[in-house]
């Protein structure tokens, strides 16, 4: 079956630093990657959609200069949270989409900014 | 706008049957998905309905009525491990974005 590997599973960083989260599709090619953020007891909030080789499409209200998304290949997408602040602390989840496997989710990254 | 509504909380006992409803308002509806999410984990796909009717997968079944813009997830023979959040989601466009409901927190008690 389709597997999406997301790393790291958790990270603690200091305020003002940047954090990179990787999302890899291990056994299939993901035509589209989605990045979500989820606060406790809330639903998934779509941050951006990225297609391989093109710029990500950000949802309204999401700062594209703060949340940098790179989708350089059909198996790898990265989300970089730049100049992180405590309010960026959240659970970040990637999801890969393909015609054969539908939507496959990574295991999520718990980001804590101190 | 596009939205999916589902109850915020449901409580049941082990061995019981529970139904979680989802009503939706989306443009360009393609189908309704259901996901399970345990605390601290990522969503896990449960079921998908593109056409009207019932889809059965083990203890879980999902139903869709496109004319009523309504679907439900049916969980049978509830177990403690079924305590989790359940989300309905709709693929409502050719950009493959999923529109998510706010989630239903299911508590299964002994």
Coordinates of N, CA and C in Angstrom, one line a residue:
Chain A
X1 N 0.8 -1.2 0.0 CA 0.0 0.0 0.0 C 0.8 1.2 0.0
X2 N 0.2 2.4 -0.1 CA 0.9 3.7 -0.2 C 1.3 4.1 1.2
X3 N 2.6 4.6 1.3 CA 3.1 5.0 2.6 C 3.7 6.4 2.4
X4 N 3.4 7.3 3.3 CA 4.0 8.6 3.3 C 4.8 8.7 4.6
X5 N 6.0 9.0 4.5 CA 6.9 9.2 5.7 C 7.1 10.7 6.0
X6 N 6.8 11.1 7.2 CA 6.9 12.5 7.6 C 7.9 12.6 8.7
X7 N 8.9 13.5 8.6 CA 9.9 13.7 9.6 C 10.1 15.2 9.9
X8 N 10.5 15.6 11.1 CA 10.5 14.7 12.3 C 9.1 14.5 12.8
X9 N 8.9 13.6 13.7 CA 7.6 13.4 14.3 C 7.3 14.4 15.4
X10 N 8.3 15.0 16.0 CA 8.2 16.1 16.9 C 9.4 16.9 16.9
X11 N 9.3 18.2 17.2 CA 10.4 19.0 17.2 C 10.1 20.2 18.2
X12 N 11.2 20.6 18.9 CA 11.1 21.7 19.8 C 12.1 22.7 19.3
X13 N 11.7 23.9 19.1 CA 12.7 24.9 18.6 C 12.5 26.2 19.4
X14 N 13.6 27.0 19.3 CA 13.5 28.3 20.0 C 12.8 29.4 19.1
X15 N 12.2 30.3 19.7 CA 11.5 31.3 19.0 C 12.5 32.1 18.1
X16 N 12.1 32.3 16.8 CA 13.0 33.0 15.9 C 13.8 32.1 15.0
X17 N 13.8 30.8 15.3 CA 14.5 29.9 14.4 C 13.6 29.3 13.4
X18 N 14.2 28.6 12.4 CA 13.4 27.9 11.4 C 13.4 26.4 11.5
X19 N 12.3 25.8 11.1 CA 12.2 24.4 11.2 C 11.7 23.8 9.9
X20 N 12.3 22.7 9.4 CA 12.0 22.1 8.2 C 11.3 20.8 8.5
X21 N 10.2 20.5 7.8 CA 9.5 19.3 8.0 C 9.4 18.6 6.6
X22 N 9.8 17.3 6.5 CA 9.9 16.6 5.3 C 8.7 15.6 5.1
X23 N 8.3 15.4 3.9 CA 7.2 14.5 3.7 C 7.6 13.7 2.4
X24 N 7.7 12.4 2.5 CA 8.1 11.6 1.4 C 7.1 10.5 1.1
X25 N 6.8 10.4 -0.2 CA 6.0 9.2 -0.6 C 6.9 8.1 -0.9
X26 N 6.8 7.0 -0.2 CA 7.9 5.9 -0.3 C 7.7 5.0 -1.5
X27 N 6.5 4.7 -1.9 CA 6.3 3.7 -2.9 C 5.4 4.1 -4.0
X28 N 5.2 5.4 -4.1 CA 4.4 5.9 -5.2 C 4.7 7.3 -5.5
X29 N 4.3 7.8 -6.6 CA 4.6 9.2 -7.0 C 3.4 10.1 -6.6
X30 N 3.6 11.1 -5.8 CA 2.5 11.9 -5.4 C 2.4 13.1 -6.3
X31 N 1.3 13.2 -7.1 CA 1.2 14.3 -8.0 C 0.9 15.6 -7.2
X32 N 0.3 15.5 -6.1 CA -0.1 16.7 -5.3 C 0.2 16.4 -3.8
X33 N 0.7 17.4 -3.2 CA 0.9 17.3 -1.7 C 0.1 18.4 -1.0
X34 N -0.5 18.0 0.1 CA -1.2 19.0 0.9 C -0.6 19.1 2.2
X35 N -0.6 20.3 2.7 CA 0.0 20.6 4.1 C -1.1 21.1 4.9
X36 N -1.3 20.5 6.1 CA -2.4 20.9 7.0 C -1.7 21.3 8.4
X37 N -2.5 22.1 9.1 CA -2.1 22.4 10.5 C -3.4 22.1 11.3
X38 N -3.1 21.6 12.5 CA -4.2 21.2 13.3 C -4.0 21.6 14.8
X39 N -4.9 22.4 15.3 CA -4.8 22.7 16.8 C -5.6 21.7 17.6
X40 N -5.3 21.6 18.9 CA -5.9 20.6 19.7 C -7.5 20.7 19.6
X41 N -8.1 19.6 19.5 CA -9.5 19.4 19.5 C -10.2 20.2 18.3
X42 N -9.4 20.4 17.3 CA -10.0 21.1 16.1 C -9.8 20.3 14.8
X43 N -10.4 20.7 13.8 CA -10.3 20.0 12.5 C -9.0 20.3 11.8
X44 N -8.7 19.6 10.7 CA -7.5 19.9 9.9 C -7.8 21.2 9.1
X45 N -6.8 22.1 9.1 CA -6.9 23.3 8.4 C -5.9 23.2 7.2
X46 N -6.4 23.3 6.0 CA -5.5 23.2 4.9 C -4.7 24.5 4.8
X47 N -3.3 24.4 4.7 CA -2.5 25.5 4.6 C -2.1 25.8 3.1
X48 N -1.8 24.7 2.4 CA -1.4 24.9 1.0 C -1.4 23.6 0.2
X49 N -1.5 23.8 -1.1 CA -1.5 22.7 -2.0 C -0.3 22.8 -2.9
X50 N 0.5 21.8 -3.1 CA 1.7 21.9 -4.0 C 1.7 20.8 -5.0
X51 N 2.1 21.2 -6.2 CA 2.3 20.2 -7.3 C 3.7 20.2 -7.6
X52 N 4.3 19.0 -8.0 CA 5.7 18.9 -8.3 C 6.1 19.9 -9.3
X53 N 7.2 20.6 -9.0 CA 7.8 21.5 -10.0 C 7.1 22.9 -10.1
X54 N 6.1 23.1 -9.3 CA 5.4 24.4 -9.4 C 5.2 25.0 -8.0
X55 N 4.9 26.3 -8.0 CA 4.8 27.0 -6.8 C 3.5 26.5 -6.0
X56 N 3.6 26.5 -4.7 CA 2.5 26.1 -3.9 C 1.4 27.1 -4.0
X57 N 0.2 26.6 -3.8 CA -1.0 27.5 -3.7 C -1.4 27.6 -2.3
X58 N -1.4 28.7 -1.7 CA -1.7 28.9 -0.3 C -3.1 29.3 -0.1
X59 N -3.7 28.8 1.0 CA -5.0 29.1 1.4 C -5.0 30.6 2.0
X60 N -6.2 31.1 1.9 CA -6.3 32.5 2.4 C -5.9 32.6 3.8
X61 N -5.1 33.6 4.1 CA -4.7 33.8 5.5 C -3.4 33.1 5.9
X62 N -2.9 32.3 5.1 CA -1.6 31.6 5.3 C -0.5 32.4 4.7
X63 N 0.5 32.8 5.5 CA 1.6 33.6 5.0 C 2.6 32.7 4.2
X64 N 2.7 33.0 3.0 CA 3.6 32.2 2.1 C 5.0 32.4 2.4
X65 N 5.4 33.6 2.9 CA 6.8 33.9 3.3 C 7.2 33.3 4.6
X66 N 6.2 32.9 5.4 CA 6.5 32.3 6.7 C 6.5 30.8 6.6
X67 N 5.6 30.2 5.8 CA 5.5 28.8 5.6 C 5.9 28.5 4.2
X68 N 7.2 28.1 4.0 CA 7.8 27.9 2.7 C 7.6 26.4 2.3
X69 N 7.0 26.2 1.2 CA 6.8 24.9 0.7 C 7.5 24.6 -0.6
X70 N 8.3 23.5 -0.6 CA 9.0 23.1 -1.8 C 8.6 21.7 -2.2
X71 N 8.3 21.5 -3.4 CA 7.9 20.2 -3.9 C 8.7 19.9 -5.1
X72 N 10.0 19.6 -4.9 CA 11.0 19.5 -5.9 C 10.9 18.2 -6.7
X73 N 10.3 17.2 -6.2 CA 10.2 15.9 -6.9 C 8.8 15.3 -6.6
X74 N 8.5 14.3 -7.3 CA 7.2 13.6 -7.1 C 7.1 12.8 -5.8
X75 N 8.2 12.7 -5.1 CA 8.2 11.9 -3.9 C 8.6 12.7 -2.7
X76 N 8.9 14.0 -2.8 CA 9.4 14.8 -1.7 C 8.8 16.2 -1.7
X77 N 8.2 16.5 -0.5 CA 7.8 17.9 -0.3 C 8.2 18.3 1.1
X78 N 8.6 19.6 1.2 CA 9.1 20.1 2.5 C 8.3 21.4 2.9
X79 N 8.1 21.5 4.2 CA 7.5 22.7 4.7 C 8.5 23.3 5.7
X80 N 8.9 24.5 5.5 CA 9.8 25.2 6.4 C 9.0 26.3 7.1
X81 N 9.0 26.2 8.4 CA 8.4 27.3 9.2 C 9.5 28.3 9.6
X82 N 9.5 29.4 9.0 CA 10.5 30.4 9.2 C 10.2 31.3 10.4
X83 N 11.3 31.7 11.1 CA 11.1 32.6 12.2 C 9.9 32.2 13.1
X84 N 10.0 31.0 13.6 CA 8.9 30.4 14.3 C 8.6 31.2 15.6
X85 N 7.4 31.3 15.9 CA 7.0 31.9 17.2 C 6.1 30.9 17.9
X86 N 5.9 31.2 19.2 CA 5.0 30.2 20.0 C 3.7 30.0 19.4
X87 N 3.1 30.9 18.7 CA 1.7 30.7 18.1 C 1.8 29.8 16.9
X88 N 3.0 29.5 16.5 CA 3.1 28.5 15.4 C 3.1 27.1 15.9
X89 N 3.2 26.9 17.2 CA 3.1 25.6 17.8 C 1.8 24.9 17.4
X90 N 2.0 23.7 16.8 CA 0.8 23.1 16.3 C 1.2 21.7 15.8
X91 N 0.2 20.9 15.3 CA 0.4 19.6 14.7 C 0.4 19.8 13.2
X92 N 1.4 19.5 12.5 CA 1.5 19.7 11.0 C 1.4 18.4 10.4
X93 N 0.5 18.2 9.4 CA 0.3 17.0 8.7 C 0.4 17.2 7.2
X94 N 1.1 16.3 6.5 CA 1.2 16.3 5.1 C 0.3 15.2 4.6
X95 N -0.2 15.4 3.3 CA -1.0 14.4 2.7 C -0.6 14.3 1.2
X96 N -0.3 13.1 0.7 CA 0.0 13.0 -0.7 C -1.2 12.4 -1.4
X97 N -1.3 12.9 -2.6 CA -2.5 12.5 -3.4 C -2.0 11.9 -4.8
X98 N -2.6 10.8 -5.1 CA -2.3 10.2 -6.4 C -3.5 9.6 -7.0
X99 N -3.5 9.3 -8.3 CA -4.7 8.7 -8.9 C -5.0 7.3 -8.4
X100 N -3.9 6.6 -8.1 CA -4.1 5.2 -7.7 C -4.4 5.0 -6.2
X101 N -3.9 5.9 -5.4 CA -4.0 5.6 -4.0 C -4.8 6.7 -3.2
X102 N -5.4 7.6 -3.9 CA -6.2 8.6 -3.2 C -5.3 9.5 -2.4
X103 N -5.8 9.7 -1.1 CA -5.1 10.5 -0.2 C -4.4 9.7 0.9
X104 N -3.1 9.9 1.0 CA -2.3 9.2 2.0 C -1.6 10.2 3.0
X105 N -1.8 10.0 4.3 CA -1.3 11.0 5.2 C 0.0 10.6 5.8
X106 N 0.8 11.6 6.1 CA 2.0 11.3 6.9 C 1.6 11.2 8.4
X107 N 2.5 10.9 9.2 CA 2.2 10.6 10.6 C 2.1 11.9 11.5
X108 N 2.5 13.0 10.8 CA 2.3 14.3 11.5 C 3.6 14.7 12.3
X109 N 3.7 16.0 12.5 CA 4.9 16.6 13.2 C 4.3 17.5 14.3
X110 N 4.7 17.2 15.5 CA 4.3 18.1 16.6 C 5.4 19.2 16.8
X111 N 5.0 20.4 16.5 CA 6.0 21.5 16.6 C 5.7 22.3 17.9
X112 N 6.7 22.4 18.7 CA 6.6 23.3 19.9 C 7.7 24.4 19.8
X113 N 7.2 25.6 19.8 CA 8.2 26.7 19.8 C 8.2 27.4 21.2
X114 N 9.4 27.4 21.7 CA 9.6 27.9 23.1 C 10.4 29.3 23.1
Chain B
X1 N -20.8 29.1 0.5 CA -19.6 28.5 0.9 C -19.7 27.0 0.9
X2 N -18.6 26.4 1.3 CA -18.6 25.0 1.4 C -18.4 24.6 2.8
X3 N -19.2 23.7 3.3 CA -19.1 23.2 4.7 C -19.7 21.8 4.8
X4 N -19.2 21.2 5.9 CA -19.7 19.9 6.3 C -20.0 20.0 7.8
X5 N -21.2 19.5 8.1 CA -21.6 19.6 9.5 C -21.7 18.2 10.1
X6 N -21.2 18.0 11.3 CA -21.3 16.7 12.0 C -21.4 17.0 13.5
X7 N -21.9 16.1 14.3 CA -22.1 16.4 15.7 C -20.7 16.5 16.3
X8 N -20.5 17.3 17.4 CA -19.2 17.5 18.0 C -18.8 16.3 18.9
X9 N -19.8 15.7 19.5 CA -19.5 14.6 20.4 C -20.5 13.5 20.4
X10 N -20.1 12.3 20.6 CA -21.0 11.2 20.7 C -20.4 10.2 21.7
X11 N -21.3 9.7 22.6 CA -20.9 8.8 23.6 C -21.7 7.5 23.4
X12 N -21.0 6.3 23.6 CA -21.6 5.0 23.5 C -20.9 4.0 24.4
X13 N -21.5 2.9 24.5 CA -20.9 1.8 25.3 C -20.3 0.7 24.4
X14 N -19.4 0.0 25.0 CA -18.8 -1.2 24.2 C -19.9 -2.1 23.7
X15 N -19.7 -2.5 22.5 CA -20.7 -3.5 21.9 C -21.9 -2.8 21.2
X16 N -22.0 -1.6 21.4 CA -23.2 -0.9 20.9 C -22.9 -0.5 19.4
X17 N -23.9 0.1 18.8 CA -23.8 0.7 17.4 C -24.0 2.2 17.5
X18 N -23.2 2.9 16.8 CA -23.3 4.3 16.8 C -23.3 4.8 15.3
X19 N -24.0 5.9 15.1 CA -24.1 6.5 13.7 C -23.7 7.9 13.8
X20 N -22.7 8.3 13.0 CA -22.3 9.7 13.0 C -22.7 10.3 11.6
X21 N -23.5 11.3 11.7 CA -24.1 11.9 10.5 C -23.2 13.1 10.0
X22 N -23.4 13.3 8.7 CA -22.6 14.4 8.1 C -23.5 15.0 7.0
X23 N -23.8 16.3 7.1 CA -24.5 17.0 6.0 C -23.5 17.9 5.4
X24 N -23.7 18.1 4.1 CA -22.7 18.9 3.4 C -23.3 19.9 2.5
X25 N -22.6 21.0 2.3 CA -22.9 22.0 1.3 C -21.6 22.3 0.5
X26 N -21.5 21.7 -0.6 CA -20.3 21.9 -1.4 C -20.6 22.1 -2.9
X27 N -19.8 22.8 -3.6 CA -20.0 22.9 -5.0 C -19.1 21.9 -5.7
X28 N -19.7 21.3 -6.8 CA -18.9 20.3 -7.5 C -18.6 19.1 -6.7
X29 N -19.6 18.5 -6.0 CA -19.4 17.3 -5.1 C -18.9 16.1 -5.9
X30 N -17.8 15.5 -5.4 CA -17.3 14.3 -6.0 C -17.6 13.0 -5.1
X31 N -17.5 13.2 -3.8 CA -17.7 12.0 -3.0 C -17.4 12.4 -1.5
X32 N -17.8 11.5 -0.6 CA -17.7 11.8 0.8 C -16.8 10.7 1.4
X33 N -15.8 11.2 2.2 CA -14.8 10.3 2.8 C -15.0 10.4 4.3
X34 N -14.5 9.3 5.0 CA -14.5 9.3 6.4 C -13.1 8.9 6.9
X35 N -12.7 9.6 8.0 CA -11.4 9.4 8.5 C -11.5 9.3 10.0
X36 N -10.6 8.5 10.6 CA -10.5 8.3 12.0 C -9.2 8.9 12.5
X37 N -9.2 9.6 13.6 CA -8.0 10.2 14.1 C -7.9 10.0 15.6
X38 N -6.9 9.2 16.1 CA -6.7 9.1 17.5 C -5.8 10.3 18.0
X39 N -5.9 10.6 19.3 CA -5.1 11.7 19.8 C -3.7 11.6 19.5
X40 N -3.1 12.6 18.9 CA -1.7 12.6 18.6 C -1.3 11.9 17.3
X41 N -2.3 11.4 16.7 CA -2.0 10.7 15.4 C -2.5 11.4 14.2
X42 N -2.2 10.8 13.1 CA -2.7 11.4 11.8 C -4.0 10.7 11.4
X43 N -4.8 11.4 10.5 CA -6.0 10.7 10.1 C -5.8 9.4 9.3
X44 N -6.7 8.5 9.6 CA -6.6 7.2 8.9 C -7.9 7.1 8.1
X45 N -7.7 6.7 6.8 CA -8.9 6.5 5.9 C -9.7 5.4 6.4
X46 N -11.0 5.6 6.4 CA -12.0 4.5 6.8 C -12.8 4.1 5.6
X47 N -13.4 5.1 4.9 CA -14.4 4.7 3.9 C -14.6 5.9 2.9
X48 N -15.2 5.5 1.8 CA -15.4 6.6 0.8 C -16.7 6.2 0.0
X49 N -17.6 7.2 -0.2 CA -18.7 6.9 -1.0 C -18.8 8.0 -2.2
X50 N -18.8 7.5 -3.4 CA -18.9 8.4 -4.5 C -20.4 8.4 -5.0
X51 N -21.0 7.2 -4.8 CA -22.4 7.0 -5.3 C -23.3 6.8 -4.1
X52 N -24.6 6.9 -4.3 CA -25.5 6.7 -3.3 C -25.5 5.2 -2.8
X53 N -25.7 5.0 -1.5 CA -25.8 3.7 -1.0 C -24.8 3.4 0.1
X54 N -24.8 2.2 0.5 CA -24.0 1.8 1.6 C -22.7 1.0 1.2
X55 N -21.6 1.4 1.9 CA -20.3 0.8 1.7 C -20.0 0.1 3.0
X56 N -19.7 -1.2 3.0 CA -19.4 -1.9 4.2 C -17.9 -2.4 4.2
X57 N -17.3 -2.1 5.3 CA -15.9 -2.5 5.5 C -15.7 -3.0 6.9
X58 N -15.9 -4.3 7.1 CA -15.8 -4.8 8.5 C -16.9 -4.3 9.4
X59 N -16.4 -3.7 10.5 CA -17.4 -3.2 11.5 C -17.9 -1.8 11.1
X60 N -17.2 -1.2 10.1 CA -17.6 0.2 9.7 C -18.3 0.2 8.4
X61 N -19.4 1.0 8.3 CA -20.1 1.1 7.1 C -20.3 2.6 6.9
X62 N -20.4 3.0 5.6 CA -20.7 4.4 5.3 C -21.8 4.5 4.3
X63 N -22.6 5.5 4.4 CA -23.8 5.7 3.6 C -23.8 7.1 3.0
X64 N -24.3 7.2 1.8 CA -24.4 8.5 1.1 C -25.7 8.6 0.4
X65 N -26.3 9.8 0.5 CA -27.5 10.2 -0.3 C -27.1 11.5 -0.9
X66 N -26.8 11.5 -2.2 CA -26.5 12.7 -2.8 C -27.6 13.7 -3.0
X67 N -28.8 13.1 -3.1 CA -30.0 14.0 -3.2 C -30.3 14.8 -2.0
X68 N -29.9 14.2 -0.8 CA -30.1 14.8 0.5 C -28.9 15.5 1.0
X69 N -27.8 15.4 0.2 CA -26.5 16.0 0.7 C -26.2 15.5 2.1
X70 N -26.2 14.2 2.3 CA -26.2 13.6 3.6 C -25.4 12.3 3.5
X71 N -24.7 12.1 4.6 CA -24.0 10.8 4.7 C -23.9 10.4 6.1
X72 N -23.6 9.2 6.4 CA -23.3 8.8 7.8 C -22.2 7.7 7.8
X73 N -21.6 7.6 9.0 CA -20.7 6.5 9.3 C -21.3 5.7 10.4
X74 N -21.4 4.4 10.2 CA -22.0 3.5 11.1 C -20.9 2.6 11.7
X75 N -20.7 2.6 13.0 CA -19.7 1.8 13.7 C -20.5 0.8 14.5
X76 N -20.2 -0.5 14.3 CA -20.9 -1.6 15.0 C -19.9 -2.3 15.9
X77 N -20.5 -3.0 16.9 CA -19.7 -3.8 17.9 C -18.6 -2.9 18.4
X78 N -19.0 -1.8 18.9 CA -18.0 -0.8 19.4 C -17.0 -1.4 20.4
X79 N -15.7 -1.0 20.2 CA -14.7 -1.4 21.1 C -14.0 -0.1 21.7
X80 N -13.4 -0.3 22.8 CA -12.7 0.9 23.5 C -11.8 1.6 22.5
X81 N -11.1 0.8 21.7 CA -10.1 1.4 20.8 C -10.8 2.3 19.7
X82 N -12.1 2.2 19.6 CA -12.8 3.1 18.6 C -12.9 4.5 19.1
X83 N -12.6 4.7 20.4 CA -12.6 6.1 20.9 C -11.6 6.9 20.2
X84 N -12.1 7.9 19.5 CA -11.3 8.7 18.6 C -12.1 9.9 18.0
X85 N -11.5 10.7 17.2 CA -12.3 11.7 16.5 C -12.5 11.1 15.0
X86 N -13.7 11.4 14.5 CA -14.1 11.0 13.2 C -14.5 12.2 12.4
X87 N -13.9 12.2 11.2 CA -14.1 13.4 10.3 C -14.7 12.9 9.0
X88 N -15.7 13.7 8.5 CA -16.2 13.5 7.2 C -15.5 14.6 6.3
X89 N -15.2 14.2 5.1 CA -14.5 15.1 4.2 C -15.0 14.9 2.8
X90 N -15.0 16.0 2.1 CA -15.5 16.0 0.7 C -14.5 16.5 -0.3
X91 N -14.3 15.7 -1.3 CA -13.5 16.2 -2.5 C -14.4 16.9 -3.4
X92 N -14.3 18.2 -3.3 CA -15.3 19.1 -4.0 C -14.8 19.8 -5.2
X93 N -13.7 19.3 -5.8 CA -13.3 20.1 -7.0 C -12.2 19.3 -7.7
X94 N -11.9 19.7 -8.9 CA -10.8 19.0 -9.6 C -9.4 19.3 -9.1
X95 N -9.3 20.2 -8.1 CA -8.0 20.5 -7.6 C -7.6 19.5 -6.5
X96 N -8.5 18.5 -6.2 CA -8.4 17.5 -5.3 C -8.3 17.9 -3.8
X97 N -8.6 19.1 -3.5 CA -8.6 19.6 -2.1 C -9.8 18.9 -1.4
X98 N -9.5 18.5 -0.1 CA -10.5 18.0 0.7 C -11.1 19.1 1.6
X99 N -12.4 19.1 1.7 CA -13.1 20.0 2.6 C -13.4 19.2 3.8
X100 N -13.1 19.6 5.0 CA -13.2 18.8 6.2 C -14.4 19.3 7.1
X101 N -15.1 18.3 7.7 CA -16.0 18.6 8.8 C -15.2 18.9 10.0
X102 N -15.8 19.4 11.1 CA -15.1 19.8 12.3 C -14.8 18.6 13.2
X103 N -15.3 17.5 12.8 CA -15.0 16.3 13.6 C -16.0 15.9 14.7
X104 N -16.1 14.7 14.9 CA -17.0 14.1 16.0 C -16.1 13.3 16.9
X105 N -16.1 13.7 18.2 CA -15.3 13.0 19.2 C -16.2 11.9 19.7
X106 N -15.8 10.7 19.5 CA -16.5 9.5 20.0 C -15.8 8.9 21.3
X107 N -16.6 8.8 22.3 CA -16.1 8.2 23.5 C -16.8 6.9 23.7
X108 N -16.1 5.8 23.8 CA -16.7 4.5 24.0 C -16.4 4.1 25.5
X109 N -17.4 3.9 26.2 CA -17.3 3.6 27.7 C -17.5 2.1 27.9
X110 N -17.0 1.6 29.0 CA -17.2 0.1 29.3 C -18.6 -0.2 29.6

